[in-house]
Coordinates of C-alpha atoms in Angstrom, one line a residue:
M1 CA 106.5 -72.7 19.2
T2 CA 104.6 -70.2 17.2
W3 CA 101.9 -67.8 18.5
F4 CA 99.3 -70.0 16.8
D5 CA 100.4 -73.0 18.8
T6 CA 100.4 -71.0 22.0
I7 CA 96.8 -69.9 21.4
S8 CA 95.7 -73.4 20.5
R9 CA 97.2 -75.0 23.6
T10 CA 95.9 -72.2 25.9
F11 CA 92.3 -71.9 24.6
L12 CA 91.6 -74.9 22.3
D13 CA 93.1 -77.9 24.0
G14 CA 90.8 -80.7 22.9
H15 CA 92.0 -83.1 25.6
A16 CA 91.1 -80.6 28.4
M17 CA 87.7 -79.9 26.8
L18 CA 86.9 -83.6 26.6
Q19 CA 87.8 -84.1 30.3
V20 CA 85.4 -81.4 31.5
L21 CA 82.6 -82.1 28.9
P22 CA 80.7 -84.7 31.1
Q23 CA 80.6 -82.3 34.1
L24 CA 79.5 -79.4 31.9
L25 CA 76.6 -81.5 30.5
A26 CA 75.6 -83.4 33.7
T27 CA 76.1 -80.6 36.3
G28 CA 76.8 -77.2 34.8
L29 CA 74.2 -77.1 32.0
K30 CA 71.5 -78.6 34.2
N31 CA 72.1 -76.1 37.1
T32 CA 72.4 -73.1 34.8
L33 CA 69.0 -73.9 33.2
V34 CA 67.4 -74.6 36.7
I35 CA 68.7 -71.3 38.1
S36 CA 67.6 -69.3 35.0
V37 CA 64.1 -70.9 34.6
A38 CA 63.3 -70.7 38.3
A39 CA 64.5 -67.1 38.6
T40 CA 62.5 -66.2 35.5
V41 CA 59.3 -67.8 36.7
I42 CA 59.5 -66.2 40.1
G43 CA 60.6 -62.9 38.6
T44 CA 57.7 -62.9 36.1
V45 CA 55.1 -63.3 38.9
L46 CA 56.7 -60.5 41.0
A47 CA 57.1 -58.3 37.9
M48 CA 53.4 -58.5 37.0
V49 CA 52.5 -57.4 40.5
V50 CA 55.0 -54.5 40.3
A51 CA 53.7 -53.5 36.9
L52 CA 50.0 -53.4 38.0
M53 CA 51.1 -51.5 41.1
G54 CA 53.0 -49.1 38.9
I55 CA 49.9 -48.2 36.7
S56 CA 47.5 -48.0 39.6
T57 CA 45.7 -44.8 40.4
S58 CA 46.6 -45.1 44.0
R59 CA 49.8 -43.4 45.1
W60 CA 50.3 -45.8 47.9
L61 CA 50.8 -48.5 45.3
R62 CA 52.7 -46.5 42.6
V63 CA 55.4 -45.2 44.9
P64 CA 56.5 -48.5 46.4
A65 CA 56.6 -50.0 42.9
R66 CA 58.7 -47.2 41.7
V67 CA 61.1 -47.5 44.6
Y68 CA 61.4 -51.2 44.2
T69 CA 62.2 -50.9 40.5
D70 CA 64.7 -48.1 41.0
V71 CA 66.6 -50.0 43.7
F72 CA 66.9 -53.4 42.0
R73 CA 67.7 -51.9 38.6
G74 CA 70.2 -49.5 40.0
L75 CA 72.3 -51.9 42.1
P76 CA 74.9 -54.1 40.4
A77 CA 73.7 -57.7 40.1
I78 CA 76.7 -59.1 42.0
L79 CA 76.1 -56.7 44.9
T80 CA 72.4 -57.7 45.2
I81 CA 73.4 -61.4 45.1
L82 CA 76.0 -60.9 47.9
L83 CA 73.7 -58.8 50.1
I84 CA 70.8 -61.3 49.9
G85 CA 73.1 -64.3 50.1
Q86 CA 74.9 -63.1 53.2
G87 CA 72.1 -61.1 54.8
F88 CA 69.6 -64.0 54.8
A89 CA 72.1 -66.9 55.2
R90 CA 70.9 -67.8 58.7
F91 CA 67.3 -67.7 57.7
S92 CA 68.1 -69.8 54.6
Q93 CA 69.9 -72.5 56.6
S94 CA 66.8 -73.0 58.8
V95 CA 64.5 -73.3 55.8
F96 CA 66.6 -74.7 52.9
G97 CA 69.6 -76.1 54.7
P98 CA 73.2 -75.3 54.1
S99 CA 72.8 -74.9 50.3
P100 CA 73.2 -71.3 49.1
Y101 CA 71.4 -72.3 45.9
P102 CA 67.9 -71.0 46.8
L103 CA 69.1 -67.5 47.8
G104 CA 70.9 -67.2 44.5
I105 CA 67.7 -67.9 42.7
I106 CA 65.8 -65.4 44.8
A107 CA 68.4 -62.7 44.2
L108 CA 68.2 -63.2 40.4
A109 CA 64.4 -63.3 40.6
L110 CA 64.3 -59.9 42.4
I111 CA 66.7 -58.4 39.9
S112 CA 64.8 -59.7 36.9
S113 CA 61.4 -58.7 38.4
A114 CA 62.5 -55.0 38.4
Y115 CA 63.3 -55.2 34.7
L116 CA 60.4 -57.3 33.7
G117 CA 58.0 -55.1 35.7
E118 CA 59.0 -52.1 33.5
I119 CA 58.6 -54.2 30.4
F120 CA 55.1 -55.3 31.5
R121 CA 54.1 -51.8 32.4
A122 CA 55.2 -50.4 29.1
G123 CA 53.3 -53.1 27.2
I124 CA 50.1 -52.7 29.2
Q125 CA 50.2 -48.9 28.8
A126 CA 50.8 -49.3 25.1
V127 CA 47.4 -51.0 24.7
D128 CA 44.8 -48.5 23.4
R129 CA 42.7 -47.1 26.3
G130 CA 39.6 -47.7 24.1
Q131 CA 40.0 -51.4 24.8
L132 CA 39.5 -50.9 28.5
E133 CA 36.6 -48.4 27.9
A134 CA 34.9 -50.9 25.6
C135 CA 35.2 -53.6 28.2
R136 CA 33.7 -51.3 30.8
A137 CA 30.9 -50.4 28.4
L138 CA 30.1 -54.2 28.1
G139 CA 29.7 -54.4 31.9
M140 CA 33.1 -55.9 32.8
S141 CA 34.7 -54.9 36.0
Y142 CA 38.1 -53.2 35.9
G143 CA 39.9 -56.3 37.2
R144 CA 38.3 -58.6 34.8
A145 CA 38.9 -56.3 31.8
M146 CA 42.5 -56.0 32.7
R147 CA 42.9 -59.8 33.3
L148 CA 41.1 -60.9 30.1
V149 CA 41.7 -58.2 27.6
V150 CA 44.3 -55.5 28.4
V151 CA 47.1 -57.6 30.1
P152 CA 47.1 -60.4 27.5
Q153 CA 47.5 -57.8 24.7
G154 CA 50.3 -56.0 26.6
V155 CA 52.2 -59.2 27.2
R156 CA 52.0 -60.1 23.6
R157 CA 53.4 -56.8 22.6
V158 CA 56.5 -57.2 24.8
L159 CA 57.1 -60.9 24.2
P160 CA 60.4 -60.3 22.4
A161 CA 61.7 -58.2 25.3
L162 CA 60.7 -60.9 27.7
V163 CA 62.9 -63.4 25.9
N164 CA 65.8 -60.9 25.8
Q165 CA 65.5 -60.6 29.6
F166 CA 65.6 -64.4 29.9
I167 CA 68.9 -64.4 28.0
A168 CA 70.2 -61.8 30.4
I169 CA 69.2 -64.0 33.3
V170 CA 71.1 -67.0 31.8
K171 CA 74.2 -64.9 31.6
D172 CA 73.8 -63.4 35.1
S173 CA 73.4 -66.9 36.5
S174 CA 77.2 -67.2 36.4
L175 CA 77.4 -64.6 39.2
V176 CA 75.8 -67.1 41.7
Y177 CA 79.1 -68.8 42.0
F178 CA 80.2 -66.0 44.4
R179 CA 78.0 -67.6 47.0
G180 CA 80.2 -70.7 47.1
L181 CA 77.9 -73.4 45.6
L182 CA 78.2 -77.0 46.5
T183 CA 79.9 -79.4 44.1
S184 CA 76.7 -80.8 42.8
E185 CA 75.2 -77.3 42.4
R186 CA 77.9 -75.7 40.2
E187 CA 76.7 -74.0 37.1
L188 CA 78.5 -73.7 33.7
F189 CA 81.0 -71.0 34.7
R190 CA 82.0 -72.6 38.0
V191 CA 82.5 -76.0 36.4
G192 CA 84.7 -74.5 33.7
Q193 CA 86.6 -72.3 36.2
D194 CA 87.4 -75.3 38.5
A195 CA 88.6 -77.4 35.5
A196 CA 90.7 -74.5 34.3
V197 CA 92.4 -74.1 37.7
L198 CA 93.1 -77.8 38.0
S199 CA 94.4 -78.2 34.4
G200 CA 96.2 -74.9 34.2
N201 CA 94.5 -74.4 30.9
L202 CA 91.7 -72.0 29.8
S203 CA 90.1 -74.4 27.3
P204 CA 87.4 -75.6 29.8
L205 CA 86.3 -72.0 30.3
V206 CA 86.1 -71.6 26.5
L207 CA 84.0 -74.7 26.3
A208 CA 81.7 -73.3 29.0
G209 CA 81.4 -70.1 26.9
V210 CA 80.4 -72.3 24.0
F211 CA 77.6 -73.7 26.1
Y212 CA 76.3 -70.2 26.9
L213 CA 76.3 -69.4 23.2
V214 CA 74.4 -72.6 22.4
I215 CA 71.7 -71.4 24.8
T216 CA 71.6 -67.7 24.1
V217 CA 72.3 -67.4 20.3
P218 CA 69.3 -69.5 19.2
L219 CA 67.0 -67.6 21.6
T220 CA 68.3 -64.3 20.1
H221 CA 67.2 -65.4 16.6
V222 CA 63.9 -66.7 17.9
V223 CA 63.3 -63.2 19.3
N224 CA 64.0 -61.6 16.0
V225 CA 61.6 -64.0 14.2
V226 CA 58.8 -63.4 16.8
D227 CA 59.3 -59.7 16.7
A228 CA 59.1 -59.6 12.9
R229 CA 56.0 -61.8 13.0
F230 CA 54.2 -59.5 15.4
R231 CA 55.2 -56.4 13.4
T232 CA 53.9 -57.7 10.1
G233 CA 51.1 -59.9 11.3
R234 CA 49.9 -63.1 9.7
R235 CA 49.3 -62.8 6.0
V236 CA 46.7 -65.1 4.6
P237 CA 47.4 -65.8 0.9
T238 CA 44.5 -65.1 -1.4
P239 CA 44.2 -66.3 -5.0
P240 CA 44.7 -63.7 -7.7
R241 CA 41.6 -62.1 -9.0
S242 CA 40.9 -61.1 -12.6
G243 CA 40.3 -57.5 -13.4
L244 CA 37.4 -58.4 -15.6
D245 CA 35.5 -59.5 -12.5
E246 CA 35.9 -56.1 -10.9
V247 CA 34.7 -54.3 -14.1
A248 CA 31.7 -56.6 -14.1
E249 CA 30.9 -55.6 -10.6
L250 CA 31.0 -51.9 -11.4
A251 CA 28.9 -52.2 -14.6
P252 CA 25.2 -51.3 -14.0
S253 CA 22.8 -54.1 -14.7
A254 CA 20.4 -53.5 -17.7
P255 CA 16.8 -53.0 -16.7
A256 CA 14.5 -55.7 -17.9
G257 CA 11.7 -54.7 -20.2
P258 CA 7.9 -55.1 -19.4
R259 CA 6.6 -58.5 -20.1
G260 CA 4.4 -59.0 -23.2
S261 CA 5.4 -55.6 -24.6
S262 CA 5.5 -55.4 -28.4
L263 CA 6.9 -52.8 -30.7

């Protein structure tokens, strides 16, 4: 047996991939998307609160926001997931039942909110301060000016970074398996790992990696297109204009002579 046959049987066994494919589609892909989207939505809401606290003039708001960001950005993701999953397990059982699923989502949401909060803060502070001053001059309150003018512009500036963070959450969702998910709650990595253990072959894990690539690679290219679009702006095509028209505009018009004048 050649080395190529060994690699093919270990990583590219079509039979093992076909056996695990229905579970990856029906269970793994669905749960990965649910975890990622739910954590992103919750994290985005928390991140906006953290960002607004971080740019506040009150020190009582800035300092807690800074501490929150430093803690959840500094800790490893797996450590945060385990601390929250084990520390609040009894509370979670009384609210959500025996499933560790919700605590995994909450842990990812807290992690993502720390990163998203910094992204939002940078985007809001990048908006020209004259925008806020113009709104105040028009009689808008500070809160209304931030809500209607400044924050929407800041979010638009950092939209590519937000998509990149969602990609990171999709990949970090594989760490939730450390909480011991139920069979029906397994995400892509856990489904692939279980199939690899049962079959003694790594091909199911390779197929799970392909599913991750199917999710993340298109989003990466979308980010690049959106970023380029925002940098260049929308160009409206205009028909070419003759240079003779510009010369005619610059030429002074001849004064009209008096009526009825004769030489």
